[in-house]
Short mmCIF file of N, CA and C in Angstrom, two decimals:
data_model
loop_
_atom_site.label_atom_id
_atom_site.label_comp_id
_atom_site.label_asym_id
_atom_site.label_seq_id
_atom_site.Cartn_x
_atom_site.Cartn_y
_atom_site.Cartn_z
N GLY A 1 -4.11 19.59 -44.77
CA GLY A 1 -4.51 20.43 -45.86
C GLY A 1 -5.94 20.93 -45.69
N HIS A 2 -6.10 22.16 -45.31
CA HIS A 2 -7.38 22.88 -45.28
C HIS A 2 -8.38 22.33 -44.27
N SER A 3 -7.92 21.66 -43.23
CA SER A 3 -8.82 21.18 -42.19
C SER A 3 -8.08 21.08 -40.87
N VAL A 4 -8.85 21.14 -39.79
CA VAL A 4 -8.27 21.00 -38.46
C VAL A 4 -7.99 19.52 -38.20
N ARG A 5 -6.84 19.23 -37.65
CA ARG A 5 -6.48 17.87 -37.25
C ARG A 5 -6.44 17.84 -35.73
N LEU A 6 -6.99 16.77 -35.14
CA LEU A 6 -7.03 16.71 -33.68
C LEU A 6 -6.76 15.31 -33.19
N SER A 7 -6.44 15.24 -31.90
CA SER A 7 -6.26 13.96 -31.24
C SER A 7 -6.74 14.07 -29.79
N ARG A 8 -7.26 12.96 -29.31
CA ARG A 8 -7.66 12.83 -27.90
C ARG A 8 -6.72 11.89 -27.15
N ARG A 9 -5.82 11.28 -27.88
CA ARG A 9 -4.95 10.24 -27.32
C ARG A 9 -3.69 10.85 -26.70
N ALA A 10 -3.50 10.60 -25.41
CA ALA A 10 -2.31 11.09 -24.71
C ALA A 10 -1.05 10.60 -25.40
N ARG A 11 -0.07 11.46 -25.47
CA ARG A 11 1.25 11.22 -26.04
C ARG A 11 1.28 11.25 -27.57
N SER A 12 0.12 11.42 -28.24
CA SER A 12 0.19 11.56 -29.69
C SER A 12 0.80 12.93 -30.00
N LYS A 13 1.40 13.05 -31.20
CA LYS A 13 2.18 14.23 -31.53
C LYS A 13 1.87 14.73 -32.94
N ALA A 14 2.02 16.03 -33.11
CA ALA A 14 2.08 16.65 -34.43
C ALA A 14 3.47 17.25 -34.53
N ILE A 15 4.19 16.91 -35.59
CA ILE A 15 5.55 17.42 -35.78
C ILE A 15 5.59 18.24 -37.06
N PHE A 16 6.09 19.46 -36.95
CA PHE A 16 6.15 20.39 -38.07
C PHE A 16 7.59 20.84 -38.26
N LYS A 17 8.17 20.51 -39.42
CA LYS A 17 9.52 20.95 -39.77
C LYS A 17 9.38 22.22 -40.62
N PHE A 18 10.17 23.24 -40.28
CA PHE A 18 10.08 24.50 -41.01
C PHE A 18 11.43 25.20 -41.03
N SER A 19 11.56 26.15 -41.92
CA SER A 19 12.73 27.00 -41.99
C SER A 19 12.27 28.44 -41.82
N GLY A 20 12.79 29.10 -40.79
CA GLY A 20 12.38 30.47 -40.53
C GLY A 20 12.97 30.98 -39.24
N ASP A 21 12.55 32.20 -38.85
CA ASP A 21 13.03 32.76 -37.58
C ASP A 21 11.90 32.94 -36.56
N SER A 22 10.67 32.54 -36.93
CA SER A 22 9.58 32.50 -35.95
C SER A 22 8.48 31.57 -36.45
N VAL A 23 7.72 31.04 -35.50
CA VAL A 23 6.62 30.13 -35.82
C VAL A 23 5.46 30.40 -34.88
N VAL A 24 4.25 30.23 -35.40
CA VAL A 24 3.02 30.38 -34.62
C VAL A 24 2.17 29.15 -34.85
N TRP A 25 1.65 28.57 -33.77
CA TRP A 25 0.69 27.46 -33.85
C TRP A 25 -0.69 28.06 -33.77
N ILE A 26 -1.55 27.75 -34.75
CA ILE A 26 -2.91 28.24 -34.82
C ILE A 26 -3.87 27.08 -34.54
N GLY A 27 -4.89 27.32 -33.72
CA GLY A 27 -5.87 26.27 -33.43
C GLY A 27 -7.00 26.78 -32.56
N PRO A 28 -7.93 25.90 -32.23
CA PRO A 28 -9.08 26.30 -31.41
C PRO A 28 -8.82 26.16 -29.91
N LYS A 29 -9.59 26.93 -29.15
CA LYS A 29 -9.71 26.75 -27.71
C LYS A 29 -11.17 26.44 -27.44
N GLY A 30 -11.47 25.71 -26.36
CA GLY A 30 -12.86 25.43 -26.07
C GLY A 30 -13.06 24.43 -24.96
N PRO A 31 -14.32 24.04 -24.72
CA PRO A 31 -14.66 23.18 -23.59
C PRO A 31 -14.16 21.74 -23.70
N THR A 32 -13.85 21.26 -24.90
CA THR A 32 -13.33 19.90 -25.05
C THR A 32 -11.80 19.87 -25.14
N GLN A 33 -11.18 21.05 -25.23
CA GLN A 33 -9.74 21.15 -25.41
C GLN A 33 -9.00 20.96 -24.09
N GLY A 34 -7.83 20.36 -24.17
CA GLY A 34 -7.02 20.10 -22.99
C GLY A 34 -5.69 20.82 -23.01
N ARG A 35 -4.67 20.14 -22.52
CA ARG A 35 -3.33 20.71 -22.43
C ARG A 35 -2.40 20.02 -23.41
N ALA A 36 -1.42 20.79 -23.90
CA ALA A 36 -0.43 20.26 -24.83
C ALA A 36 0.96 20.71 -24.41
N GLY A 37 1.92 19.82 -24.57
CA GLY A 37 3.32 20.18 -24.40
C GLY A 37 3.85 20.65 -25.74
N VAL A 38 4.56 21.78 -25.76
CA VAL A 38 5.10 22.31 -27.00
C VAL A 38 6.62 22.24 -26.93
N PHE A 39 7.20 21.59 -27.93
CA PHE A 39 8.64 21.37 -27.99
C PHE A 39 9.22 22.10 -29.20
N ILE A 40 10.37 22.71 -29.01
CA ILE A 40 11.13 23.30 -30.11
C ILE A 40 12.44 22.54 -30.20
N ASP A 41 12.69 21.96 -31.36
CA ASP A 41 13.91 21.18 -31.60
C ASP A 41 14.14 20.14 -30.50
N GLY A 42 13.05 19.49 -30.07
CA GLY A 42 13.13 18.41 -29.10
C GLY A 42 13.13 18.82 -27.63
N LYS A 43 13.10 20.12 -27.35
CA LYS A 43 13.13 20.60 -25.98
C LYS A 43 11.77 21.19 -25.60
N LEU A 44 11.21 20.74 -24.46
CA LEU A 44 9.95 21.29 -23.98
C LEU A 44 10.14 22.76 -23.63
N VAL A 45 9.35 23.63 -24.26
CA VAL A 45 9.48 25.06 -23.98
C VAL A 45 8.24 25.64 -23.31
N LYS A 46 7.08 24.93 -23.42
CA LYS A 46 5.87 25.47 -22.80
C LYS A 46 4.79 24.39 -22.75
N THR A 47 3.96 24.47 -21.72
CA THR A 47 2.72 23.70 -21.66
C THR A 47 1.59 24.68 -21.89
N VAL A 48 0.74 24.39 -22.87
CA VAL A 48 -0.34 25.29 -23.25
C VAL A 48 -1.67 24.69 -22.83
N ASN A 49 -2.48 25.48 -22.12
CA ASN A 49 -3.81 25.06 -21.71
C ASN A 49 -4.81 25.64 -22.70
N LEU A 50 -5.53 24.77 -23.42
CA LEU A 50 -6.45 25.19 -24.47
C LEU A 50 -7.90 25.20 -24.01
N HIS A 51 -8.13 24.91 -22.73
CA HIS A 51 -9.48 24.79 -22.21
C HIS A 51 -10.09 26.16 -21.89
N THR A 52 -11.26 26.44 -22.48
CA THR A 52 -12.05 27.62 -22.17
C THR A 52 -13.52 27.21 -22.17
N ALA A 53 -14.36 27.98 -21.51
CA ALA A 53 -15.79 27.66 -21.43
C ALA A 53 -16.49 27.84 -22.78
N VAL A 54 -16.02 28.80 -23.57
CA VAL A 54 -16.63 29.12 -24.86
C VAL A 54 -15.61 28.80 -25.96
N ARG A 55 -16.08 28.21 -27.07
CA ARG A 55 -15.19 27.85 -28.18
C ARG A 55 -14.73 29.11 -28.92
N HIS A 56 -13.42 29.14 -29.22
CA HIS A 56 -12.79 30.21 -30.00
C HIS A 56 -11.98 29.54 -31.11
N TYR A 57 -12.24 29.91 -32.35
CA TYR A 57 -11.56 29.30 -33.49
C TYR A 57 -10.35 30.12 -33.91
N ARG A 58 -9.40 29.46 -34.56
CA ARG A 58 -8.22 30.09 -35.18
C ARG A 58 -7.51 31.08 -34.25
N GLN A 59 -7.14 30.58 -33.09
CA GLN A 59 -6.41 31.38 -32.10
C GLN A 59 -4.91 31.17 -32.27
N LYS A 60 -4.13 32.19 -31.94
CA LYS A 60 -2.68 32.03 -31.85
C LYS A 60 -2.41 31.36 -30.51
N LEU A 61 -2.08 30.08 -30.52
CA LEU A 61 -1.92 29.31 -29.30
C LEU A 61 -0.51 29.35 -28.74
N PHE A 62 0.46 29.53 -29.63
CA PHE A 62 1.87 29.50 -29.21
C PHE A 62 2.69 30.24 -30.26
N THR A 63 3.62 31.06 -29.80
CA THR A 63 4.53 31.78 -30.69
C THR A 63 5.95 31.62 -30.16
N TYR A 64 6.88 31.40 -31.08
CA TYR A 64 8.29 31.29 -30.69
C TYR A 64 9.14 32.01 -31.73
N THR A 65 10.12 32.79 -31.25
CA THR A 65 11.01 33.55 -32.13
C THR A 65 12.45 33.13 -31.88
N PHE A 66 13.18 32.92 -32.95
CA PHE A 66 14.60 32.54 -32.90
C PHE A 66 15.45 33.77 -33.20
N THR A 67 16.74 33.68 -32.91
CA THR A 67 17.64 34.81 -33.17
C THR A 67 18.01 34.94 -34.64
N LYS A 68 17.89 33.84 -35.41
CA LYS A 68 18.18 33.90 -36.85
C LYS A 68 17.40 32.81 -37.57
N VAL A 69 17.32 32.94 -38.88
CA VAL A 69 16.62 31.96 -39.71
C VAL A 69 17.37 30.63 -39.67
N GLY A 70 16.63 29.54 -39.55
CA GLY A 70 17.21 28.21 -39.56
C GLY A 70 16.13 27.16 -39.71
N THR A 71 16.54 25.91 -39.81
CA THR A 71 15.59 24.80 -39.89
C THR A 71 15.32 24.29 -38.48
N HIS A 72 14.04 24.17 -38.16
CA HIS A 72 13.63 23.79 -36.81
C HIS A 72 12.46 22.82 -36.85
N TYR A 73 12.18 22.23 -35.69
CA TYR A 73 11.03 21.35 -35.52
C TYR A 73 10.17 21.87 -34.39
N LEU A 74 8.86 22.00 -34.66
CA LEU A 74 7.86 22.31 -33.65
C LEU A 74 7.06 21.04 -33.42
N THR A 75 7.03 20.55 -32.18
CA THR A 75 6.28 19.35 -31.84
C THR A 75 5.22 19.71 -30.81
N ILE A 76 3.99 19.29 -31.09
CA ILE A 76 2.87 19.50 -30.18
C ILE A 76 2.44 18.14 -29.68
N LYS A 77 2.50 17.93 -28.37
CA LYS A 77 2.22 16.63 -27.76
C LYS A 77 0.98 16.71 -26.89
N VAL A 78 0.01 15.83 -27.15
CA VAL A 78 -1.23 15.77 -26.37
C VAL A 78 -0.89 15.23 -24.98
N LEU A 79 -1.33 15.94 -23.93
CA LEU A 79 -1.03 15.51 -22.57
C LEU A 79 -2.15 14.67 -21.96
N GLY A 80 -3.32 14.57 -22.62
CA GLY A 80 -4.39 13.69 -22.14
C GLY A 80 -5.11 14.21 -20.91
N THR A 81 -5.52 15.47 -20.94
CA THR A 81 -6.20 16.09 -19.81
C THR A 81 -7.53 15.37 -19.53
N PRO A 82 -7.74 14.85 -18.32
CA PRO A 82 -9.00 14.15 -18.00
C PRO A 82 -10.22 15.07 -18.18
N GLY A 83 -11.24 14.54 -18.85
CA GLY A 83 -12.47 15.28 -19.04
C GLY A 83 -12.51 16.18 -20.26
N HIS A 84 -11.36 16.60 -20.74
CA HIS A 84 -11.28 17.42 -21.95
C HIS A 84 -9.90 17.23 -22.59
N PRO A 85 -9.73 16.09 -23.27
CA PRO A 85 -8.42 15.69 -23.74
C PRO A 85 -8.01 16.20 -25.13
N VAL A 86 -8.89 16.87 -25.86
CA VAL A 86 -8.63 17.19 -27.26
C VAL A 86 -7.56 18.27 -27.42
N VAL A 87 -6.65 18.05 -28.36
CA VAL A 87 -5.68 19.06 -28.80
C VAL A 87 -5.77 19.09 -30.32
N ALA A 88 -5.89 20.29 -30.89
CA ALA A 88 -6.09 20.42 -32.33
C ALA A 88 -5.07 21.39 -32.94
N VAL A 89 -4.78 21.15 -34.21
CA VAL A 89 -3.91 22.02 -35.01
C VAL A 89 -4.71 22.46 -36.22
N ASP A 90 -4.82 23.77 -36.39
CA ASP A 90 -5.50 24.33 -37.56
C ASP A 90 -4.49 24.82 -38.58
N GLY A 91 -3.31 25.19 -38.13
CA GLY A 91 -2.29 25.65 -39.05
C GLY A 91 -1.08 26.20 -38.33
N TYR A 92 -0.12 26.65 -39.13
CA TYR A 92 1.11 27.24 -38.63
C TYR A 92 1.41 28.48 -39.46
N LEU A 93 2.03 29.45 -38.84
CA LEU A 93 2.55 30.63 -39.54
C LEU A 93 4.05 30.64 -39.33
N VAL A 94 4.81 30.84 -40.40
CA VAL A 94 6.27 30.88 -40.31
C VAL A 94 6.77 32.18 -40.94
N HIS A 95 7.66 32.85 -40.25
CA HIS A 95 8.32 34.04 -40.80
C HIS A 95 9.73 33.66 -41.19
N ARG A 96 10.14 34.08 -42.39
CA ARG A 96 11.50 33.77 -42.87
C ARG A 96 12.29 35.02 -43.06
#
């Protein structure tokens, strides 16, 4: 609620249940950010690299569109990148 949540611990997860036909993960990129595995309904669909030299807030980090509205799960898993392990969630956007 109204704040960024983050983890540095490998294998920790953020799970978001939603109903819609598209979802967007919003969060920061920057020098402390690492890599995250992104799962839709339990299936790995992308590995996202959040590491950049300069910090950028409230970025669209991942977008996924379905063929129709339904109930789904978006899971973001910290991969524990050495030297810059942080993965953060600032919010989600859902289209219904």
